[in-house]
mmCIF file of C-alpha atoms and ligand atoms in Angstrom:
data_model
loop_
_atom_site.group_PDB
_atom_site.id
_atom_site.type_symbol
_atom_site.label_atom_id
_atom_site.label_comp_id
_atom_site.label_asym_id
_atom_site.label_seq_id
_atom_site.Cartn_x
_atom_site.Cartn_y
_atom_site.Cartn_z
ATOM 1 C CA MET A 45 -21.931 -6.898 43.828
ATOM 2 C CA PRO A 46 -20.130 -9.927 44.464
ATOM 3 C CA GLU A 47 -16.709 -9.906 42.328
ATOM 4 C CA LEU A 48 -14.457 -12.771 41.576
ATOM 5 C CA PRO A 49 -13.041 -13.431 45.321
ATOM 6 C CA GLU A 50 -16.731 -13.396 46.509
ATOM 7 C CA VAL A 51 -17.959 -15.927 43.567
ATOM 8 C CA GLU A 52 -15.209 -17.849 44.173
ATOM 9 C CA THR A 53 -15.453 -17.834 48.261
ATOM 10 C CA VAL A 54 -19.293 -18.834 47.508
ATOM 11 C CA ARG A 55 -18.162 -21.696 44.936
ATOM 12 C CA ARG A 56 -15.614 -23.052 47.684
ATOM 13 C CA GLY A 57 -18.577 -23.220 50.223
ATOM 14 C CA LEU A 58 -20.971 -25.010 47.796
ATOM 15 C CA VAL A 59 -18.208 -27.476 47.162
ATOM 16 C CA LYS A 60 -18.173 -28.363 50.558
ATOM 17 C CA LEU A 61 -21.827 -28.180 51.384
ATOM 18 C CA ILE A 62 -23.489 -29.668 48.278
ATOM 19 C CA GLN A 63 -21.131 -31.301 45.978
ATOM 20 C CA ASN A 64 -22.206 -35.028 45.140
ATOM 21 C CA LYS A 65 -25.760 -34.502 46.527
ATOM 22 C CA THR A 66 -28.699 -35.590 44.301
ATOM 23 C CA ILE A 67 -31.598 -33.603 43.787
ATOM 24 C CA LYS A 68 -35.104 -34.836 44.428
ATOM 25 C CA ASN A 69 -36.990 -31.703 43.152
ATOM 26 C CA VAL A 70 -36.543 -28.029 42.355
ATOM 27 C CA LYS A 71 -39.211 -25.288 42.742
ATOM 28 C CA VAL A 72 -38.782 -22.011 40.988
ATOM 29 C CA ILE A 73 -40.861 -19.353 43.336
ATOM 30 C CA TYR A 74 -40.079 -16.330 41.320
ATOM 31 C CA PRO A 75 -39.757 -17.320 37.379
ATOM 32 C CA LYS A 76 -37.768 -14.455 36.034
ATOM 33 C CA ILE A 77 -34.422 -15.562 37.762
ATOM 34 C CA ILE A 78 -34.597 -18.590 35.130
ATOM 35 C CA THR A 79 -33.248 -17.929 31.677
ATOM 36 C CA GLY A 80 -35.574 -20.104 29.477
ATOM 37 C CA ASP A 81 -38.704 -22.516 30.250
ATOM 38 C CA VAL A 82 -38.968 -22.778 33.906
ATOM 39 C CA GLY A 83 -41.041 -26.190 33.865
ATOM 40 C CA GLN A 84 -37.993 -27.674 31.846
ATOM 41 C CA PHE A 85 -35.765 -26.235 34.367
ATOM 42 C CA GLU A 86 -37.246 -27.802 37.241
ATOM 43 C CA GLN A 87 -37.804 -31.288 35.489
ATOM 44 C CA GLN A 88 -34.381 -31.632 34.026
ATOM 45 C CA LEU A 89 -32.602 -31.278 37.098
ATOM 46 C CA HIS A 90 -34.858 -33.804 38.875
ATOM 47 C CA GLY A 91 -32.762 -36.902 40.029
ATOM 48 C CA LYS A 92 -29.637 -35.032 39.039
ATOM 49 C CA SER A 93 -26.157 -35.217 41.226
ATOM 50 C CA ILE A 94 -24.126 -32.255 41.439
ATOM 51 C CA GLN A 95 -20.577 -33.421 40.152
ATOM 52 C CA SER A 96 -18.425 -30.291 40.433
ATOM 53 C CA ILE A 97 -18.790 -26.661 41.039
ATOM 54 C CA GLY A 98 -16.794 -24.518 38.932
ATOM 55 C CA ARG A 99 -16.469 -20.537 38.047
ATOM 56 C CA ARG A 100 -15.863 -18.655 34.988
ATOM 57 C CA GLY A 101 -15.358 -14.795 35.927
ATOM 58 C CA LYS A 102 -18.424 -13.866 38.096
ATOM 59 C CA PHE A 103 -20.236 -17.151 36.868
ATOM 60 C CA LEU A 104 -20.884 -20.221 38.749
ATOM 61 C CA LEU A 105 -20.974 -23.329 37.126
ATOM 62 C CA PHE A 106 -22.977 -26.047 38.713
ATOM 63 C CA ASN A 107 -21.819 -29.556 36.731
ATOM 64 C CA PHE A 108 -24.327 -32.072 36.908
ATOM 65 C CA ASP A 109 -24.428 -35.770 35.562
ATOM 66 C CA GLN A 110 -25.647 -36.752 32.132
ATOM 67 C CA GLY A 111 -23.973 -33.530 30.545
ATOM 68 C CA LEU A 112 -26.117 -30.918 32.300
ATOM 69 C CA THR A 113 -24.504 -27.699 33.664
ATOM 70 C CA MET A 114 -26.476 -24.849 35.519
ATOM 71 C CA ILE A 115 -24.878 -21.451 34.846
ATOM 72 C CA SER A 116 -25.521 -18.945 37.974
ATOM 73 C CA HIS A 117 -24.986 -15.121 38.036
ATOM 74 C CA LEU A 118 -25.507 -13.748 41.385
ATOM 75 C CA ARG A 119 -25.478 -10.062 39.994
ATOM 76 C CA MET A 120 -26.426 -7.694 42.639
ATOM 77 C CA GLU A 121 -27.339 -9.531 45.698
ATOM 78 C CA GLY A 122 -27.670 -13.253 45.027
ATOM 79 C CA LYS A 123 -26.736 -15.592 47.607
ATOM 80 C CA TYR A 124 -26.916 -19.411 48.340
ATOM 81 C CA PHE A 125 -27.719 -21.029 51.429
ATOM 82 C CA VAL A 126 -28.047 -24.698 52.416
ATOM 83 C CA LYS A 127 -30.858 -25.395 55.004
ATOM 84 C CA SER A 128 -32.874 -28.304 56.439
ATOM 85 C CA SER A 129 -36.208 -28.395 54.425
ATOM 86 C CA LEU A 130 -37.697 -28.007 57.769
ATOM 87 C CA ASP A 131 -36.297 -24.575 58.509
ATOM 88 C CA PRO A 132 -38.655 -21.955 57.797
ATOM 89 C CA LEU A 133 -38.022 -20.100 54.249
ATOM 90 C CA GLU A 134 -36.585 -17.131 54.136
ATOM 91 C CA LYS A 135 -38.316 -13.801 52.819
ATOM 92 C CA HIS A 136 -36.413 -13.729 49.682
ATOM 93 C CA THR A 137 -36.028 -17.035 48.821
ATOM 94 C CA HIS A 138 -36.844 -17.627 44.910
ATOM 95 C CA VAL A 139 -35.461 -20.996 43.992
ATOM 96 C CA ILE A 140 -35.247 -24.203 46.137
ATOM 97 C CA PHE A 141 -33.145 -27.132 45.255
ATOM 98 C CA GLU A 142 -34.175 -29.995 47.722
ATOM 99 C CA PHE A 143 -31.831 -33.082 47.857
ATOM 100 C CA VAL A 144 -32.622 -36.510 48.389
ATOM 101 C CA ASP A 145 -31.043 -36.090 52.017
ATOM 102 C CA GLY A 146 -33.516 -33.825 53.238
ATOM 103 C CA SER A 147 -31.204 -30.581 52.838
ATOM 104 C CA GLN A 148 -31.859 -27.950 50.502
ATOM 105 C CA LEU A 149 -30.012 -25.310 48.374
ATOM 106 C CA ARG A 150 -31.944 -22.078 48.605
ATOM 107 C CA TYR A 151 -31.162 -19.215 46.310
ATOM 108 C CA ASN A 152 -31.929 -16.099 47.808
ATOM 109 C CA ASP A 153 -31.862 -12.474 46.091
ATOM 110 C CA VAL A 154 -33.198 -9.362 47.501
ATOM 111 C CA ARG A 155 -32.903 -7.336 44.446
ATOM 112 C CA LYS A 156 -34.064 -10.176 42.096
ATOM 113 C CA PHE A 157 -31.472 -9.648 39.297
ATOM 114 C CA GLY A 158 -29.716 -12.952 39.524
ATOM 115 C CA ARG A 159 -30.223 -15.149 36.661
ATOM 116 C CA MET A 160 -29.985 -19.366 36.202
ATOM 117 C CA GLN A 161 -29.772 -21.283 33.140
ATOM 118 C CA LEU A 162 -29.543 -24.699 32.451
ATOM 119 C CA ILE A 163 -27.849 -25.998 29.562
ATOM 120 C CA LYS A 164 -25.738 -28.971 27.724
ATOM 121 C CA THR A 165 -21.794 -28.863 29.630
ATOM 122 C CA GLN A 166 -20.276 -28.977 26.379
ATOM 123 C CA GLN A 167 -22.184 -25.845 25.266
ATOM 124 C CA VAL A 168 -21.130 -23.921 28.235
ATOM 125 C CA LYS A 169 -18.331 -22.101 26.368
ATOM 126 C CA GLU A 170 -20.690 -21.259 23.513
ATOM 127 C CA VAL A 171 -23.190 -19.282 25.766
ATOM 128 C CA SER A 172 -22.803 -15.750 24.944
ATOM 129 C CA ASN A 173 -21.973 -14.166 28.151
ATOM 130 C CA LEU A 174 -19.171 -16.828 28.855
ATOM 131 C CA ALA A 175 -17.881 -16.759 25.237
ATOM 132 C CA LYS A 176 -16.906 -13.160 25.475
ATOM 133 C CA LEU A 177 -15.130 -13.417 28.733
ATOM 134 C CA GLY A 178 -11.461 -12.401 28.912
ATOM 135 C CA PRO A 179 -8.886 -14.629 30.781
ATOM 136 C CA GLU A 180 -9.240 -15.713 34.435
ATOM 137 C CA PRO A 181 -6.681 -13.432 36.032
ATOM 138 C CA LEU A 182 -5.761 -16.225 38.619
ATOM 139 C CA ASP A 183 -4.823 -18.740 36.035
ATOM 140 C CA ASN A 184 -1.557 -18.527 33.969
ATOM 141 C CA GLN A 185 -3.817 -17.659 30.816
ATOM 142 C CA PHE A 186 -3.505 -14.037 31.959
ATOM 143 C CA LEU A 187 -0.740 -13.083 29.721
ATOM 144 C CA LEU A 188 1.179 -9.781 29.757
ATOM 145 C CA ALA A 189 1.524 -9.603 25.894
ATOM 146 C CA ASP A 190 -2.147 -10.056 25.685
ATOM 147 C CA PHE A 191 -3.081 -7.622 28.126
ATOM 148 C CA ILE A 192 -0.781 -5.138 26.533
ATOM 149 C CA GLN A 193 -2.399 -5.348 23.195
ATOM 150 C CA LYS A 194 -5.891 -5.256 24.483
ATOM 151 C CA LEU A 195 -5.350 -2.054 26.285
ATOM 152 C CA ALA A 196 -3.670 -0.720 23.158
ATOM 153 C CA GLY A 197 -6.760 -0.916 21.505
ATOM 154 C CA LYS A 198 -8.879 0.859 23.873
ATOM 155 C CA LYS A 199 -9.039 5.111 23.997
ATOM 156 C CA LYS A 200 -11.338 4.765 27.127
ATOM 157 C CA ALA A 201 -10.514 5.346 30.609
ATOM 158 C CA ILE A 202 -8.732 2.445 32.269
ATOM 159 C CA LYS A 203 -11.374 2.194 34.979
ATOM 160 C CA PRO A 204 -14.280 0.949 32.605
ATOM 161 C CA VAL A 205 -11.919 -1.059 30.828
ATOM 162 C CA LEU A 206 -11.255 -3.108 33.816
ATOM 163 C CA LEU A 207 -14.570 -3.607 34.024
ATOM 164 C CA ASP A 208 -15.210 -4.774 30.839
ATOM 165 C CA GLN A 209 -15.487 -8.496 31.507
ATOM 166 C CA THR A 210 -13.965 -9.053 27.834
ATOM 167 C CA VAL A 211 -10.758 -7.463 29.079
ATOM 168 C CA VAL A 212 -10.082 -9.717 31.826
ATOM 169 C CA ALA A 213 -12.949 -11.617 33.880
ATOM 170 C CA GLY A 214 -13.742 -10.756 37.410
ATOM 171 C CA LEU A 215 -13.096 -7.605 38.374
ATOM 172 C CA GLY A 216 -15.692 -5.116 39.629
ATOM 173 C CA ASN A 217 -16.015 -1.595 40.882
ATOM 174 C CA ILE A 218 -13.998 -2.427 44.114
ATOM 175 C CA TYR A 219 -11.170 -4.314 43.350
ATOM 176 C CA ALA A 220 -10.985 -1.999 40.162
ATOM 177 C CA ASP A 221 -10.359 1.096 42.410
ATOM 178 C CA GLU A 222 -7.976 -1.028 44.517
ATOM 179 C CA VAL A 223 -5.644 -2.371 41.754
ATOM 180 C CA LEU A 224 -5.422 1.268 40.153
ATOM 181 C CA TRP A 225 -4.344 2.776 43.496
ATOM 182 C CA LEU A 226 -1.935 -0.180 43.963
ATOM 183 C CA SER A 227 -0.587 0.554 40.609
ATOM 184 C CA LYS A 228 -0.789 4.514 41.193
ATOM 185 C CA ILE A 229 -2.880 5.070 37.987
ATOM 186 C CA HIS A 230 -5.250 7.645 37.480
ATOM 187 C CA PRO A 231 -8.954 5.875 36.808
ATOM 188 C CA LEU A 232 -9.381 8.463 33.976
ATOM 189 C CA THR A 233 -6.096 7.871 32.219
ATOM 190 C CA PRO A 234 -7.118 6.533 28.474
ATOM 191 C CA ALA A 235 -6.010 2.420 28.545
ATOM 192 C CA ASN A 236 -3.811 3.177 25.475
ATOM 193 C CA LYS A 237 -1.911 5.888 27.227
ATOM 194 C CA LEU A 238 -0.475 3.456 29.764
ATOM 195 C CA SER A 239 3.182 2.292 29.371
ATOM 196 C CA PRO A 240 4.066 -1.194 29.425
ATOM 197 C CA ALA A 241 5.780 -0.886 32.602
ATOM 198 C CA GLN A 242 2.268 0.659 33.972
ATOM 199 C CA ILE A 243 0.550 -2.237 32.456
ATOM 200 C CA SER A 244 2.981 -4.821 33.887
ATOM 201 C CA LEU A 245 2.603 -3.352 37.189
ATOM 202 C CA LEU A 246 -1.233 -3.162 36.982
ATOM 203 C CA ARG A 247 -1.485 -6.817 35.983
ATOM 204 C CA GLN A 248 0.760 -7.882 39.069
ATOM 205 C CA GLN A 249 -1.562 -5.830 41.158
ATOM 206 C CA ILE A 250 -4.699 -7.714 39.907
ATOM 207 C CA ILE A 251 -3.341 -11.054 40.501
ATOM 208 C CA LYS A 252 -2.043 -10.376 43.817
ATOM 209 C CA GLU A 253 -5.142 -8.217 45.107
ATOM 210 C CA LEU A 254 -7.485 -11.042 43.694
ATOM 211 C CA THR A 255 -5.553 -13.736 45.714
ATOM 212 C CA ALA A 256 -5.218 -11.951 48.722
ATOM 213 C CA ALA A 257 -9.138 -11.221 48.500
ATOM 214 C CA VAL A 258 -9.893 -14.870 47.694
ATOM 215 C CA ALA A 259 -7.823 -15.929 50.937
ATOM 216 C CA ALA A 260 -9.699 -13.568 52.803
ATOM 217 C CA GLY A 261 -13.183 -14.867 51.826
ATOM 218 C CA GLY A 262 -14.034 -11.883 49.885
ATOM 219 C CA THR A 263 -15.156 -8.383 50.774
ATOM 220 C CA THR A 264 -18.410 -7.633 52.494
ATOM 221 C CA ILE A 265 -20.102 -4.276 51.831
ATOM 222 C CA ARG A 266 -23.474 -4.529 52.929
ATOM 223 C CA SER A 267 -24.871 -7.877 52.446
ATOM 224 C CA TYR A 268 -22.482 -10.565 50.837
ATOM 225 C CA THR A 269 -22.013 -13.669 52.508
ATOM 226 C CA ASP A 270 -20.647 -17.049 51.404
ATOM 227 C CA ALA A 271 -22.715 -20.096 51.328
ATOM 228 C CA PHE A 272 -21.928 -20.748 55.266
ATOM 229 C CA GLU A 273 -23.344 -17.093 55.787
ATOM 230 C CA HIS A 274 -20.064 -15.927 56.794
ATOM 231 C CA SER A 275 -19.058 -12.316 55.875
ATOM 232 C CA GLY A 276 -15.633 -11.676 54.206
ATOM 233 C CA LYS A 277 -12.697 -9.690 55.690
ATOM 234 C CA PHE A 278 -11.298 -8.204 52.624
ATOM 235 C CA GLN A 279 -13.143 -5.071 53.577
ATOM 236 C CA PHE A 280 -10.546 -4.250 56.125
ATOM 237 C CA ASP A 281 -7.912 -4.297 53.733
ATOM 238 C CA LEU A 282 -9.352 -1.838 51.207
ATOM 239 C CA HIS A 283 -7.166 1.241 50.540
ATOM 240 C CA VAL A 284 -9.196 3.390 48.550
ATOM 241 C CA TYR A 285 -12.919 1.883 47.594
ATOM 242 C CA GLY A 286 -15.332 3.695 50.501
ATOM 243 C CA ARG A 287 -12.673 6.063 51.763
ATOM 244 C CA GLN A 288 -13.337 9.327 50.573
ATOM 245 C CA GLY A 289 -12.405 12.215 52.476
ATOM 246 C CA GLN A 290 -9.988 9.921 54.526
ATOM 247 C CA PRO A 291 -6.201 10.071 54.230
ATOM 248 C CA CYS A 292 -4.327 8.259 51.591
ATOM 249 C CA GLN A 293 -2.468 5.321 53.277
ATOM 250 C CA ARG A 294 0.714 6.299 51.145
ATOM 251 C CA CYS A 295 0.801 9.840 51.129
ATOM 252 C CA GLY A 296 -1.836 11.440 53.576
ATOM 253 C CA THR A 297 -3.745 13.387 50.557
ATOM 254 C CA GLU A 298 -7.601 13.032 50.715
ATOM 255 C CA ILE A 299 -9.274 10.197 48.925
ATOM 256 C CA VAL A 300 -11.517 11.638 46.202
ATOM 257 C CA LYS A 301 -14.799 9.910 45.034
ATOM 258 C CA ILE A 302 -15.661 10.866 41.478
ATOM 259 C CA ARG A 303 -17.895 9.357 38.705
ATOM 260 C CA VAL A 304 -16.155 7.567 36.122
ATOM 261 C CA ALA A 305 -18.591 5.875 33.234
ATOM 262 C CA GLN A 306 -21.707 6.032 35.628
ATOM 263 C CA ARG A 307 -19.686 4.128 38.591
ATOM 264 C CA GLY A 308 -18.329 5.551 41.928
ATOM 265 C CA THR A 309 -14.615 5.800 41.429
ATOM 266 C CA HIS A 310 -12.102 6.423 44.193
ATOM 267 C CA PHE A 311 -8.603 7.282 43.894
ATOM 268 C CA CYS A 312 -5.881 9.405 45.418
ATOM 269 C CA PRO A 313 -5.270 12.570 43.377
ATOM 270 C CA ASN A 314 -1.742 13.160 44.571
ATOM 271 C CA CYS A 315 -0.492 9.431 44.056
ATOM 272 C CA GLN A 316 -2.455 8.646 40.855
ATOM 273 C CA ARG A 317 -1.740 11.179 38.156
ATOM 274 C CA VAL A 318 -3.184 11.132 34.588
ATOM 275 C CA THR A 319 -0.870 9.852 32.113
ATOM 276 C CA LYS A 320 -0.750 12.494 29.112
HETATM 277 ZN ZN1 ZN B 289 -1.703 9.031 47.949
#
Protein backbone atom coordinates (compact mmCIF):
# COMPACT_ATOMS: atom_id res chain seq x y z
CA MET A 1 0.00 0.00 0.00
CA PRO A 2 1.43 3.40 -0.91
CA GLU A 3 2.42 5.36 2.21
CA LEU A 4 3.34 9.03 2.52
CA PRO A 5 6.60 8.86 0.49
CA GLU A 6 4.95 7.00 -2.39
CA VAL A 7 1.89 9.27 -2.48
CA GLU A 8 4.14 12.33 -2.32
CA THR A 9 6.22 10.95 -5.22
CA VAL A 10 3.06 10.36 -7.25
CA ARG A 11 1.96 13.93 -6.46
CA ARG A 12 5.26 15.42 -7.62
CA GLY A 13 5.09 13.45 -10.86
CA LEU A 14 1.51 14.54 -11.52
CA VAL A 15 2.42 18.20 -10.95
CA LYS A 16 5.00 17.92 -13.74
CA LEU A 17 2.71 15.98 -16.06
CA ILE A 18 -0.78 17.43 -15.74
CA GLN A 19 -0.86 20.64 -13.70
CA ASN A 20 -2.66 23.43 -15.64
CA LYS A 21 -4.24 20.98 -18.08
CA THR A 22 -7.94 21.38 -18.88
CA ILE A 23 -10.33 18.47 -18.87
CA LYS A 24 -12.31 17.78 -22.05
CA ASN A 25 -14.26 14.88 -20.60
CA VAL A 26 -14.19 12.22 -17.90
CA LYS A 27 -15.16 8.58 -18.35
CA VAL A 28 -15.75 6.34 -15.35
CA ILE A 29 -15.51 2.69 -16.36
CA TYR A 30 -15.82 1.16 -12.88
CA PRO A 31 -18.38 3.25 -10.94
CA LYS A 32 -17.50 1.96 -7.44
CA ILE A 33 -14.23 3.94 -7.52
CA ILE A 34 -16.32 7.12 -7.24
CA THR A 35 -17.85 8.15 -3.92
CA GLY A 36 -21.10 9.95 -4.75
CA ASP A 37 -22.97 10.32 -8.03
CA VAL A 38 -20.92 9.12 -11.01
CA GLY A 39 -22.83 11.16 -13.61
CA GLN A 40 -22.35 14.30 -11.58
CA PHE A 41 -18.64 13.50 -11.13
CA GLU A 42 -18.13 13.26 -14.90
CA GLN A 43 -20.26 16.33 -15.63
CA GLN A 44 -18.79 18.63 -12.98
CA LEU A 45 -15.21 18.06 -14.17
CA HIS A 46 -16.03 18.93 -17.76
CA GLY A 47 -13.99 22.01 -18.81
CA LYS A 48 -12.19 22.34 -15.46
CA SER A 49 -8.45 23.06 -15.20
CA ILE A 50 -6.10 21.49 -12.66
CA GLN A 51 -4.68 24.43 -10.74
CA SER A 52 -2.63 22.54 -8.18
CA ILE A 53 -2.17 19.07 -6.74
CA GLY A 54 -1.80 18.74 -2.99
CA ARG A 55 -1.49 15.91 -0.50
CA ARG A 56 -2.75 15.33 3.01
CA GLY A 57 -1.53 12.10 4.65
CA LYS A 58 -2.06 9.43 2.00
CA PHE A 59 -4.75 11.46 0.16
CA LEU A 60 -4.09 13.27 -3.11
CA LEU A 61 -5.97 16.52 -3.61
CA PHE A 62 -6.55 17.65 -7.19
CA ASN A 63 -7.60 21.31 -7.00
CA PHE A 64 -9.58 22.54 -10.01
CA ASP A 65 -10.72 26.04 -10.89
CA GLN A 66 -14.16 27.18 -9.72
CA GLY A 67 -13.52 25.84 -6.23
CA LEU A 68 -13.66 22.12 -6.91
CA THR A 69 -11.33 19.49 -5.44
CA MET A 70 -11.05 15.79 -6.19
CA ILE A 71 -9.89 13.74 -3.21
CA SER A 72 -8.15 10.54 -4.33
CA HIS A 73 -6.94 7.66 -2.17
CA LEU A 74 -4.88 4.95 -3.91
CA ARG A 75 -5.48 2.38 -1.15
CA MET A 76 -3.74 -0.92 -2.04
CA GLU A 77 -2.63 -0.61 -5.67
CA GLY A 78 -4.08 2.52 -7.27
CA LYS A 79 -1.88 4.19 -9.90
CA TYR A 80 -2.06 7.16 -12.23
CA PHE A 81 -0.63 7.05 -15.76
CA VAL A 82 -0.51 9.83 -18.31
CA LYS A 83 -1.03 8.57 -21.87
CA SER A 84 -2.04 9.77 -25.30
CA SER A 85 -5.70 9.17 -26.14
CA LEU A 86 -4.34 7.07 -29.01
CA ASP A 87 -2.60 4.61 -26.65
CA PRO A 88 -4.48 1.33 -26.13
CA LEU A 89 -6.29 1.07 -22.81
CA GLU A 90 -4.63 -0.98 -20.07
CA LYS A 91 -6.61 -3.84 -18.53
CA HIS A 92 -7.24 -2.30 -15.09
CA THR A 93 -7.90 1.32 -16.05
CA HIS A 94 -11.12 2.39 -14.32
CA VAL A 95 -11.30 6.17 -14.78
CA ILE A 96 -10.09 8.28 -17.73
CA PHE A 97 -9.63 12.05 -17.58
CA GLU A 98 -9.19 13.30 -21.13
CA PHE A 99 -7.55 16.70 -21.57
CA VAL A 100 -8.15 19.20 -24.36
CA ASP A 101 -4.56 18.62 -25.62
CA GLY A 102 -5.35 14.96 -26.41
CA SER A 103 -3.47 13.48 -23.44
CA GLN A 104 -5.21 11.43 -20.78
CA LEU A 105 -4.80 10.83 -17.07
CA ARG A 106 -5.73 7.20 -16.45
CA TYR A 107 -6.49 5.71 -13.06
CA ASN A 108 -5.46 2.08 -12.90
CA ASP A 109 -6.22 -0.17 -9.94
CA VAL A 110 -5.88 -3.97 -10.01
CA ARG A 111 -7.59 -4.41 -6.62
CA LYS A 112 -10.23 -1.68 -7.21
CA PHE A 113 -10.00 -0.47 -3.59
CA GLY A 114 -9.03 3.12 -4.45
CA ARG A 115 -11.61 5.89 -4.11
CA MET A 116 -12.24 9.35 -5.62
CA GLN A 117 -14.59 12.02 -4.41
CA LEU A 118 -15.39 15.43 -5.83
CA ILE A 119 -16.24 18.18 -3.36
CA LYS A 120 -16.01 21.94 -2.93
CA THR A 121 -12.43 22.97 -2.12
CA GLN A 122 -13.59 24.87 0.96
CA GLN A 123 -15.08 21.66 2.37
CA VAL A 124 -11.95 19.51 2.00
CA LYS A 125 -10.98 19.88 5.65
CA GLU A 126 -14.46 18.83 6.79
CA VAL A 127 -14.56 15.52 4.91
CA SER A 128 -14.59 12.93 7.68
CA ASN A 129 -11.45 10.97 6.68
CA LEU A 130 -9.41 14.16 6.30
CA ALA A 131 -10.85 16.03 9.28
CA LYS A 132 -9.57 13.34 11.66
CA LEU A 133 -6.03 13.16 10.28
CA GLY A 134 -3.14 13.83 12.63
CA PRO A 135 -0.28 16.21 11.78
CA GLU A 136 1.77 15.99 8.61
CA PRO A 137 5.08 14.49 9.78
CA LEU A 138 7.14 16.53 7.32
CA ASP A 139 5.56 19.88 8.20
CA ASN A 140 6.55 21.85 11.26
CA GLN A 141 3.14 21.04 12.79
CA PHE A 142 4.37 17.60 13.98
CA LEU A 143 5.26 18.76 17.49
CA LEU A 144 6.96 16.66 20.14
CA ALA A 145 4.71 17.87 22.99
CA ASP A 146 1.56 16.90 21.06
CA PHE A 147 3.02 13.52 20.09
CA ILE A 148 3.93 12.76 23.73
CA GLN A 149 0.43 13.73 24.83
CA LYS A 150 -1.26 11.57 22.18
CA LEU A 151 0.82 8.48 23.01
CA ALA A 152 0.22 8.95 26.75
CA GLY A 153 -3.48 8.33 26.09
CA LYS A 154 -2.96 5.05 24.21
CA LYS A 155 -2.63 1.69 25.96
CA LYS A 156 -2.36 -0.14 22.63
CA ALA A 157 0.93 -1.44 21.22
CA ILE A 158 2.97 1.29 19.52
CA LYS A 159 2.86 -0.45 16.11
CA PRO A 160 -0.91 -0.07 15.52
CA VAL A 161 -0.77 3.38 17.12
CA LEU A 162 1.69 4.48 14.42
CA LEU A 163 -0.71 3.14 11.76
CA ASP A 164 -3.54 5.18 13.30
CA GLN A 165 -3.76 8.15 10.90
CA THR A 166 -5.25 10.37 13.63
CA VAL A 167 -1.99 10.19 15.62
CA VAL A 168 0.31 11.10 12.74
CA ALA A 169 -0.65 11.08 9.06
CA GLY A 170 1.04 9.04 6.36
CA LEU A 171 2.72 6.05 8.03
CA GLY A 172 1.81 2.54 6.87
CA ASN A 173 3.11 -0.94 7.57
CA ILE A 174 6.55 -0.61 5.98
CA TYR A 175 7.68 2.68 7.49
CA ALA A 176 6.13 1.89 10.90
CA ASP A 177 8.37 -1.20 11.16
CA GLU A 178 11.38 0.77 9.93
CA VAL A 179 11.04 3.70 12.35
CA LEU A 180 10.54 1.33 15.30
CA TRP A 181 13.73 -0.55 14.39
CA LEU A 182 15.61 2.74 13.96
CA SER A 183 14.36 3.87 17.38
CA LYS A 184 15.07 0.48 19.02
CA ILE A 185 11.46 0.18 20.19
CA HIS A 186 9.67 -3.19 20.32
CA PRO A 187 6.45 -3.03 18.23
CA LEU A 188 4.41 -4.51 21.11
CA THR A 189 5.46 -1.83 23.62
CA PRO A 190 2.31 -0.14 24.94
CA ALA A 191 2.38 3.44 23.56
CA ASN A 192 1.82 4.91 27.04
CA LYS A 193 4.89 3.10 28.41
CA LEU A 194 7.35 4.92 26.13
CA SER A 195 9.57 7.48 27.82
CA PRO A 196 9.71 11.08 26.56
CA ALA A 197 13.25 10.34 25.33
CA GLN A 198 12.02 7.33 23.33
CA ILE A 199 9.14 9.34 21.87
CA SER A 200 11.50 12.15 20.95
CA LEU A 201 13.80 9.70 19.16
CA LEU A 202 10.83 8.03 17.44
CA ARG A 203 9.58 11.39 16.17
CA GLN A 204 13.03 12.28 14.84
CA GLN A 205 13.30 8.91 13.07
CA ILE A 206 9.83 9.30 11.51
CA ILE A 207 10.85 12.67 10.06
CA LYS A 208 14.26 11.46 8.93
CA GLU A 209 13.02 8.20 7.42
CA LEU A 210 10.09 9.71 5.52
CA THR A 211 12.29 12.53 4.22
CA ALA A 212 14.85 10.00 2.94
CA ALA A 213 12.13 7.83 1.40
CA VAL A 214 10.57 10.81 -0.42
CA ALA A 215 14.04 11.70 -1.76
CA ALA A 216 14.42 8.12 -3.05
CA GLY A 217 11.05 8.24 -4.84
CA GLY A 218 9.38 5.87 -2.37
CA THR A 219 9.54 2.12 -1.88
CA THR A 220 8.50 -0.36 -4.56
CA ILE A 221 7.21 -3.64 -3.11
CA ARG A 222 5.26 -5.60 -5.74
CA SER A 223 3.73 -2.95 -7.95
CA TYR A 224 4.02 0.66 -6.87
CA THR A 225 5.21 3.12 -9.54
CA ASP A 226 4.96 6.88 -9.77
CA ALA A 227 3.06 8.75 -12.50
CA PHE A 228 6.06 8.33 -14.83
CA GLU A 229 5.79 4.55 -14.23
CA HIS A 230 9.15 4.64 -12.44
CA SER A 231 9.80 2.39 -9.46
CA GLY A 232 10.99 3.85 -6.17
CA LYS A 233 14.46 3.06 -4.83
CA PHE A 234 13.91 3.05 -1.08
CA GLN A 235 13.36 -0.75 -0.89
CA PHE A 236 17.17 -0.99 -0.97
CA ASP A 237 17.36 1.06 2.24
CA LEU A 238 14.92 -0.99 4.32
CA HIS A 239 16.36 -2.47 7.53
CA VAL A 240 13.64 -4.83 8.78
CA TYR A 241 10.59 -4.82 6.52
CA GLY A 242 10.55 -8.06 4.49
CA ARG A 243 13.92 -9.14 6.00
CA GLN A 244 12.66 -11.86 8.36
CA GLY A 245 15.32 -14.59 8.81
CA GLN A 246 18.13 -12.23 7.78
CA PRO A 247 20.65 -10.80 10.26
CA CYS A 248 19.91 -7.46 11.93
CA GLN A 249 22.19 -4.85 10.34
CA ARG A 250 23.02 -3.53 13.82
CA CYS A 251 23.62 -6.66 15.92
CA GLY A 252 23.41 -9.73 13.64
CA THR A 253 20.41 -11.28 15.42
CA GLU A 254 17.84 -12.83 13.10
CA ILE A 255 14.99 -10.47 12.19
CA VAL A 256 11.64 -11.90 13.28
CA LYS A 257 8.20 -11.50 11.72
CA ILE A 258 5.13 -11.61 13.95
CA ARG A 259 1.55 -10.44 13.61
CA VAL A 260 0.55 -7.34 15.54
CA ALA A 261 -3.05 -6.13 15.18
CA GLN A 262 -3.43 -8.32 12.04
CA ARG A 263 -0.39 -6.78 10.36
CA GLY A 264 2.87 -8.54 9.54
CA THR A 265 5.46 -6.88 11.78
CA HIS A 266 9.23 -7.15 11.48
CA PHE A 267 11.70 -6.42 14.28
CA CYS A 268 15.00 -7.40 15.89
CA PRO A 269 14.34 -9.27 19.16
CA ASN A 270 17.73 -8.17 20.50
CA CYS A 271 17.79 -4.44 19.62
CA GLN A 272 14.08 -3.89 20.21
CA ARG A 273 13.03 -4.88 23.73
CA VAL A 274 9.59 -4.31 25.25
CA THR A 275 9.55 -1.48 27.78
CA LYS A 276 7.99 -2.75 31.00
ZN1 LIG B 1 19.51 -6.02 16.23
